C-alpha angles and dihedrals in degrees: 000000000000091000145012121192141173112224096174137029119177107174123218120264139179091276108027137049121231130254130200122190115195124185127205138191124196146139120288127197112202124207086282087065075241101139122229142174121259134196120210133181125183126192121220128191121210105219117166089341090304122117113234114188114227112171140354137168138174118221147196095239150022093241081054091058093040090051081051078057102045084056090052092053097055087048107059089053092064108176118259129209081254088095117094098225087061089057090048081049090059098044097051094048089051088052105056087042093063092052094049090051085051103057094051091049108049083045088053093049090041092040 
């Protein structure tokens, strides 16, 4: 392994856990004996102050293990019921609920 770095470090809160994402680069032989470089990337989560590892993966090129990234990224910005179209969502499914609540009932009390 030439180089070991860490690219993201979210501590553990109260109301979180922790994550740690660390890249490598290094020198591969394929099946040929022909060296290569290789890019590697592995995913901890910090959970009660213990590393769990999650996900990890060794690729061709530097752009694959930015595109692994770009996922993580997405990833850790998980949507909350703080958007409005979530709330829209709710109502909506409430809604529809009711009605249909409705109708059985008013065809159990009629039947």
């Amino acid at each position: 392994m030439s180089q070991l770095r860490c690219t993201d470090d979210r501590a553990e809160s109260d109301e979180v856990f922790g994550n740690q994402l660390w890249y490598f680069e290094g020198i591969g032989v394929d099946e040929l004996d022909r060296r290569h470089n290789v890019y590697g990337v592995v995913e901890y989560s910090l959970q009660f102050g213990l590393h769990e590892l999650v996900e990890d993966g060794i690729f061709d090129s530097d752009y694959q293990r930015e595109r692994f990234r770009h996922l993580y990224e997405r990833e850790m910005h998980r949507p909350t019921w703080n958007h409005p179209a979530h709330h829209w969502l709710a109502a909506g499914l409430i809604m529809v609920t009711s009605i249909w609540l409705a109708y059985l009932l008013v065809r159990t009390l009629v039947a």
